[in-house]
Amino acid sequence: MIIVMKKDATEQHIEDVVRTVEVKGFKSHLSKGVEVTIIGVIGDERKFTEGDFILLDGVDNVIRILKPYKLASRNFHPENTVIDIEGVKIGGKEVVLIAGPCAVENEEQIMVSARRIKQEGGKILRGGAFKPRTSPYSFQGLGQEGLELLKKAKEETGLLIITEVMDTNEIDLIQKYADIFQIGARNFQNYNLLKAIGSTRTPVLLKRGFSGTIKELLMCAEYILSEGNVNVILCERGIRTFEDSTRFTLDLNAVPLLKKLTHLPVFVDPSHGTGDHELVIPMSRAAVAAGADGLIVEVHPNPKEALSDGYQTLTFEKFHVLMEEIKKIAMVLNRSV
Ligand code: PEP
Ligand code: MN
């Protein structure tokens, strides 16, 4: 249920409503928009009715949200959520580029990548330190050493850092190095991990599982939001379908659909979504045209030698072309890169 406050509701009115919600044993979540304040009431919906709140001072309307996700829904937060990380605004007018290798491999590789990504206009550096690999015999990442290298790259270039967290016991360590947590496709319904990340305030990019529906993705976001971490970015990264000519099927329907259903920023990962470096640029263009707030793309100084995901990884030259092309598309949509 959401309680929509009147435009002229005072701080005191808002405080009184929040107190009433909590006294009744429910959790409240405040969403202060430019126009109106909305208070989300979270708890067993059978235990309260609209009448419990409609007569309180300053209340304009009380609406039941029928969707299973509440805090993630646009009803609760009609305006787009914009997450500001050290001046980089995610979910706003700018299309934000996250780029970097699949995994941090060594100092030279990550530093050279960071410098080039910065030069091309990327804002955030990606690189796995703890890698979820299909085979236990494949490269598993450098662990803490990889995090140290990411930190060094940030110190030199100023790029923000995103890296994957696979387990609750890695959160404290990764939090010291990363500006954004990545929750990978294989972990998107790891509810303990979602709750633990929800209790931090570090922004998180939540990838859609490859057999996850849009509704399931939004329910996973709800886990994080309901613990109080409102800095959630959603990411479409391809799903499994009957089509096996590409690694996954990049579901671009997800972009406008998510923008309709939720206020959270929506990113697209054309690297994992296609699995093919030749498809990454066209699908990046399509993602921006479909309304994505940003892209996460794999880039490596020498993709042929990459320890993971080399075939879907762009060279620096191709990353340059990608940036040039999406700038044009963004401009048509009155956005910038
Ligand atoms: C990755 O970003 O390298 C990765 C493993 O992504 P996903 O979880 O989408 O497969
Ligand atoms: Mn990868």
Coordinates of C-alpha atoms and ligand atoms in Angstrom, one line a residue:
M1 CA 0.0 0.0 0.0
I2 CA 1.2 3.5 -0.6
I3 CA 0.1 6.7 1.1
V4 CA 0.3 9.7 -1.2
M5 CA 0.7 13.0 0.7
K6 CA -0.9 16.2 -0.4
K7 CA 1.3 18.7 -2.2
D8 CA 1.1 21.1 0.8
A9 CA 1.6 18.4 3.5
T10 CA 4.1 19.6 6.1
E11 CA 7.0 17.7 7.6
Q12 CA 5.0 17.3 10.7
H13 CA 2.1 15.6 8.7
I14 CA 4.7 13.2 7.1
E15 CA 6.2 12.4 10.5
D16 CA 2.8 11.7 12.0
V17 CA 1.8 9.3 9.2
V18 CA 5.2 7.5 9.4
R19 CA 4.7 7.1 13.2
T20 CA 1.2 5.8 12.7
V21 CA 2.4 3.2 10.2
E22 CA 5.1 2.0 12.5
V23 CA 2.9 2.0 15.6
K24 CA 0.6 -0.4 13.7
G25 CA 3.6 -2.7 13.3
F26 CA 4.4 -2.0 9.6
K27 CA 7.6 -0.8 7.9
S28 CA 7.5 2.6 6.2
H29 CA 9.6 3.7 3.2
L30 CA 9.7 7.4 2.4
S31 CA 9.9 8.6 -1.2
K32 CA 10.3 12.4 -1.5
G33 CA 9.7 13.5 -5.1
V34 CA 9.8 17.0 -6.5
E35 CA 6.0 17.3 -6.4
V36 CA 4.8 14.9 -3.7
T37 CA 5.9 12.6 -0.9
I38 CA 4.8 9.0 -1.0
I39 CA 5.0 6.7 2.0
G40 CA 5.3 3.0 1.3
V41 CA 3.6 0.7 3.9
I42 CA 5.2 -2.7 3.9
G43 CA 3.8 -5.6 5.8
D44 CA 1.0 -8.1 5.7
E45 CA -1.6 -6.3 3.6
R46 CA -4.5 -8.3 5.1
K47 CA -3.8 -6.5 8.4
F48 CA -4.7 -3.0 7.3
T49 CA -7.1 -1.1 5.1
E50 CA -7.1 2.2 3.3
G51 CA -9.3 3.6 6.1
D52 CA -6.5 3.2 8.6
F53 CA -4.6 6.1 7.0
I54 CA -7.0 8.1 4.8
L55 CA -8.2 10.5 7.5
L56 CA -4.7 11.4 8.8
D57 CA -3.8 15.1 8.2
G58 CA -1.9 15.8 5.0
V59 CA -2.9 12.5 3.4
D60 CA -4.3 12.8 -0.2
N61 CA -4.8 9.2 -1.2
V62 CA -4.1 5.7 -0.1
I63 CA -3.6 3.1 -2.9
R64 CA -3.1 -0.6 -2.7
I65 CA -0.2 -1.7 -5.0
L66 CA -1.5 -4.9 -6.5
K67 CA 2.0 -5.8 -8.0
P68 CA 4.1 -8.1 -5.8
Y69 CA 6.9 -5.7 -5.9
K70 CA 6.1 -2.4 -4.1
L71 CA 9.2 -0.3 -3.5
A72 CA 10.5 -1.1 -7.0
S73 CA 7.2 0.0 -8.7
R74 CA 6.6 3.3 -10.4
N75 CA 3.5 3.8 -8.4
F76 CA 5.7 4.1 -5.3
H77 CA 8.2 6.4 -6.9
P78 CA 6.8 8.0 -10.1
E79 CA 10.0 9.9 -11.0
N80 CA 13.1 8.1 -12.3
T81 CA 15.6 7.2 -9.5
V82 CA 18.9 8.9 -10.2
I83 CA 21.9 7.5 -8.3
D84 CA 24.7 10.0 -7.8
I85 CA 28.1 8.4 -7.2
E86 CA 30.8 11.0 -6.8
G87 CA 29.1 13.1 -9.4
V88 CA 28.4 10.3 -11.9
K89 CA 24.6 10.4 -12.3
I90 CA 23.1 7.0 -13.1
G91 CA 19.5 7.0 -14.4
G92 CA 19.5 10.6 -15.4
K93 CA 19.9 12.3 -18.8
E94 CA 23.3 10.8 -19.5
V95 CA 23.9 7.3 -20.8
V96 CA 26.6 5.9 -18.6
L97 CA 29.3 3.5 -19.9
I98 CA 30.8 0.8 -17.7
A99 CA 33.6 -0.9 -19.5
G100 CA 36.6 -3.1 -18.7
P101 CA 37.8 -6.7 -18.9
C102 CA 35.8 -9.6 -17.8
A103 CA 38.4 -10.3 -15.1
V104 CA 41.3 -8.4 -13.6
E105 CA 44.3 -10.4 -14.8
N106 CA 47.4 -8.3 -14.0
E107 CA 48.4 -4.7 -13.3
E108 CA 49.4 -3.8 -16.9
Q109 CA 46.1 -5.2 -18.3
I110 CA 43.8 -3.3 -15.9
M111 CA 45.8 0.0 -15.9
V112 CA 46.1 0.2 -19.7
S113 CA 42.3 -0.6 -20.0
A114 CA 41.4 2.0 -17.4
R115 CA 43.4 4.7 -19.2
R116 CA 41.8 4.0 -22.5
I117 CA 38.3 3.7 -21.2
K118 CA 38.7 7.0 -19.4
Q119 CA 40.0 8.6 -22.6
E120 CA 37.0 7.4 -24.6
G121 CA 34.5 8.8 -22.1
G122 CA 33.7 5.7 -20.0
K123 CA 32.8 6.6 -16.4
I124 CA 33.0 3.2 -14.6
L125 CA 35.6 0.5 -14.7
R126 CA 34.5 -3.1 -14.5
G127 CA 36.7 -6.1 -13.7
G128 CA 36.0 -9.3 -11.8
A129 CA 38.2 -10.2 -8.9
F130 CA 36.0 -13.1 -7.7
K131 CA 34.7 -14.8 -10.9
P132 CA 31.7 -17.2 -11.1
R133 CA 33.1 -19.7 -13.7
T134 CA 31.2 -22.6 -15.2
S135 CA 34.2 -24.9 -14.7
P136 CA 36.1 -25.1 -11.4
Y137 CA 39.3 -25.5 -13.5
S138 CA 38.9 -22.1 -15.2
F139 CA 40.6 -18.9 -14.0
Q140 CA 38.7 -17.9 -10.8
G141 CA 40.0 -14.3 -10.5
L142 CA 42.8 -12.7 -8.5
G143 CA 40.7 -12.2 -5.4
Q144 CA 42.0 -9.4 -3.1
E145 CA 45.0 -8.7 -5.3
G146 CA 42.5 -7.9 -8.1
L147 CA 40.7 -5.5 -5.8
E148 CA 44.0 -3.7 -5.0
L149 CA 44.6 -3.3 -8.7
L150 CA 41.2 -1.9 -9.3
K151 CA 41.8 0.6 -6.5
K152 CA 45.1 1.6 -8.2
A153 CA 43.2 2.2 -11.5
K154 CA 40.7 4.4 -9.7
E155 CA 43.4 6.4 -8.1
E156 CA 45.1 7.1 -11.4
T157 CA 42.1 7.7 -13.6
G158 CA 39.2 8.6 -11.3
L159 CA 37.0 6.0 -12.9
L160 CA 34.5 4.5 -10.5
I161 CA 34.8 0.8 -9.8
I162 CA 32.3 -2.0 -10.1
T163 CA 33.1 -5.7 -9.3
E164 CA 31.1 -8.8 -8.6
V165 CA 30.3 -10.1 -5.2
M166 CA 29.4 -13.8 -5.1
D167 CA 29.1 -14.4 -1.4
T168 CA 27.9 -12.6 1.7
N169 CA 31.4 -13.2 3.3
E170 CA 33.0 -11.1 0.6
I171 CA 30.9 -8.0 1.1
D172 CA 33.0 -6.3 3.8
L173 CA 36.2 -6.7 1.8
I174 CA 34.8 -5.7 -1.6
Q175 CA 33.0 -2.7 0.0
K176 CA 36.5 -1.2 0.8
Y177 CA 37.4 -1.2 -2.9
A178 CA 34.3 -0.9 -5.0
D179 CA 31.9 1.9 -5.7
I180 CA 29.2 -0.4 -7.0
F181 CA 28.6 -4.1 -6.3
Q182 CA 27.7 -6.4 -9.2
I183 CA 25.4 -9.2 -8.5
G184 CA 25.8 -11.7 -11.3
A185 CA 23.2 -13.6 -13.3
R186 CA 24.0 -16.8 -11.4
N187 CA 23.3 -15.2 -8.1
F188 CA 20.4 -13.0 -8.9
Q189 CA 18.0 -15.1 -6.7
N190 CA 20.5 -15.7 -3.9
Y191 CA 18.2 -14.1 -1.3
N192 CA 20.7 -14.1 1.6
L193 CA 23.1 -12.2 -0.6
L194 CA 20.4 -9.8 -1.7
K195 CA 19.4 -9.1 1.9
A196 CA 23.0 -8.6 3.0
I197 CA 23.6 -6.2 0.1
G198 CA 20.4 -4.5 1.0
S199 CA 21.6 -3.7 4.4
T200 CA 24.6 -1.8 3.0
R201 CA 24.2 1.6 1.2
T202 CA 26.6 0.8 -1.6
P203 CA 25.0 1.0 -5.0
V204 CA 24.4 -2.3 -6.7
L205 CA 24.0 -3.5 -10.3
L206 CA 21.7 -6.5 -10.2
K207 CA 21.9 -8.7 -13.3
R208 CA 18.9 -10.6 -14.5
G209 CA 19.3 -14.4 -14.2
F210 CA 19.3 -16.1 -17.5
S211 CA 16.1 -17.9 -16.7
G212 CA 14.6 -15.1 -14.7
T213 CA 11.4 -13.3 -15.7
I214 CA 11.1 -9.5 -15.5
K215 CA 8.8 -10.0 -12.5
E216 CA 11.4 -12.2 -10.7
L217 CA 14.1 -9.6 -11.4
L218 CA 11.9 -6.9 -9.8
M219 CA 11.2 -9.1 -6.8
C220 CA 15.0 -9.6 -6.4
A221 CA 15.4 -5.8 -6.5
E222 CA 12.6 -5.6 -3.9
Y223 CA 14.7 -7.7 -1.5
I224 CA 17.5 -5.1 -1.7
L225 CA 15.2 -2.1 -1.5
S226 CA 13.2 -3.5 1.4
E227 CA 16.4 -3.7 3.5
G228 CA 16.8 0.0 2.9
N229 CA 19.4 0.2 0.1
V230 CA 17.6 2.3 -2.6
N231 CA 20.6 2.4 -4.9
V232 CA 19.7 -0.4 -7.2
I233 CA 20.5 -0.6 -11.0
L234 CA 18.9 -3.3 -13.0
C235 CA 20.7 -5.0 -15.9
E236 CA 19.5 -7.0 -18.8
R237 CA 22.2 -9.4 -19.8
G238 CA 20.5 -12.0 -22.0
I239 CA 18.3 -14.9 -21.3
R240 CA 18.2 -18.6 -22.4
T241 CA 15.8 -19.3 -25.2
F242 CA 15.6 -22.1 -27.8
E243 CA 18.0 -20.1 -29.9
D244 CA 21.5 -21.5 -29.6
S245 CA 23.3 -19.5 -32.4
T246 CA 24.2 -16.8 -29.8
R247 CA 25.4 -17.4 -26.2
F248 CA 22.2 -15.9 -24.9
T249 CA 19.2 -14.0 -26.3
L250 CA 19.5 -10.3 -25.4
D251 CA 15.9 -9.4 -24.4
L252 CA 15.6 -5.7 -25.4
N253 CA 11.9 -5.8 -24.6
A254 CA 13.1 -5.7 -21.0
V255 CA 14.3 -2.1 -21.4
P256 CA 11.1 -0.2 -22.2
L257 CA 9.1 -2.7 -20.1
L258 CA 11.3 -2.1 -17.0
K259 CA 11.2 1.6 -17.6
K260 CA 7.4 1.4 -17.6
L261 CA 7.2 -0.8 -14.4
T262 CA 9.9 0.6 -12.3
H263 CA 11.7 3.9 -11.4
L264 CA 15.1 2.1 -11.1
P265 CA 17.9 2.8 -13.7
V266 CA 18.1 0.1 -16.4
F267 CA 21.4 -1.1 -18.0
V268 CA 22.2 -3.5 -20.8
D269 CA 25.1 -5.9 -21.1
P270 CA 25.5 -6.7 -24.8
S271 CA 28.7 -8.6 -24.2
H272 CA 27.2 -11.5 -22.2
G273 CA 23.9 -11.0 -24.0
T274 CA 25.3 -11.9 -27.3
G275 CA 28.6 -13.7 -26.5
D276 CA 30.0 -12.4 -29.8
H277 CA 32.2 -9.3 -30.3
E278 CA 30.8 -8.7 -33.7
L279 CA 27.3 -8.3 -32.3
V280 CA 28.2 -6.1 -29.4
I281 CA 28.2 -2.7 -31.2
P282 CA 24.9 -3.2 -33.1
M283 CA 23.2 -4.4 -29.9
S284 CA 24.7 -1.5 -27.9
R285 CA 23.2 0.9 -30.4
A286 CA 19.8 -0.9 -30.1
A287 CA 20.0 -0.8 -26.3
V288 CA 20.5 2.9 -26.2
A289 CA 17.8 3.4 -28.8
A290 CA 15.5 1.3 -26.6
G291 CA 16.0 3.6 -23.7
A292 CA 18.8 2.0 -21.6
D293 CA 20.4 4.3 -19.0
G294 CA 23.8 2.7 -19.6
L295 CA 25.8 -0.1 -20.9
I296 CA 28.3 -2.6 -19.3
V297 CA 30.7 -3.8 -21.9
E298 CA 33.7 -6.0 -21.9
V299 CA 36.9 -4.4 -23.2
H300 CA 40.5 -5.8 -23.1
P301 CA 43.9 -4.7 -24.5
N302 CA 44.1 -8.0 -26.3
P303 CA 40.9 -10.0 -26.3
K304 CA 42.6 -13.1 -28.0
E305 CA 44.6 -13.5 -24.8
A306 CA 41.9 -12.8 -22.3
L307 CA 41.6 -15.4 -19.5
S308 CA 37.8 -15.3 -19.7
D309 CA 35.1 -14.2 -22.2
G310 CA 37.6 -13.2 -24.9
Y311 CA 35.3 -13.9 -27.9
Q312 CA 32.7 -11.4 -26.7
T313 CA 35.3 -8.8 -25.7
L314 CA 36.0 -5.5 -27.7
T315 CA 39.4 -4.2 -28.6
F316 CA 40.1 -0.6 -27.7
E317 CA 39.6 0.4 -31.3
K318 CA 36.1 -1.2 -31.4
F319 CA 35.3 0.4 -28.1
H320 CA 36.1 3.8 -29.7
V321 CA 33.7 3.0 -32.5
L322 CA 31.0 2.0 -30.0
M323 CA 31.3 5.3 -28.1
E324 CA 31.2 7.3 -31.3
E325 CA 28.0 5.5 -32.5
I326 CA 26.1 5.6 -29.3
K327 CA 26.8 9.3 -28.9
K328 CA 24.9 9.9 -32.1
I329 CA 22.0 7.8 -31.0
A330 CA 21.9 9.4 -27.5
M331 CA 21.8 12.8 -29.1
V332 CA 18.7 11.9 -31.2
L333 CA 17.0 11.0 -27.9
N334 CA 18.0 14.2 -26.2
R335 CA 20.5 12.4 -24.1
S336 CA 24.3 12.6 -23.8
V337 CA 27.1 10.0 -23.3
Ligands
PEP1 C1 30.4 -10.8 -15.9 O1 30.0 -9.7 -15.9 O2 31.6 -11.1 -16.2 C2 29.5 -12.0 -15.6 C3 29.9 -13.1 -15.2 O3 28.2 -11.6 -15.9 P1 26.9 -12.5 -15.8 O4 26.7 -12.7 -14.3 O5 25.8 -11.7 -16.4 O6 27.1 -13.8 -16.5
MN2 MN 32.4 -11.9 -18.4

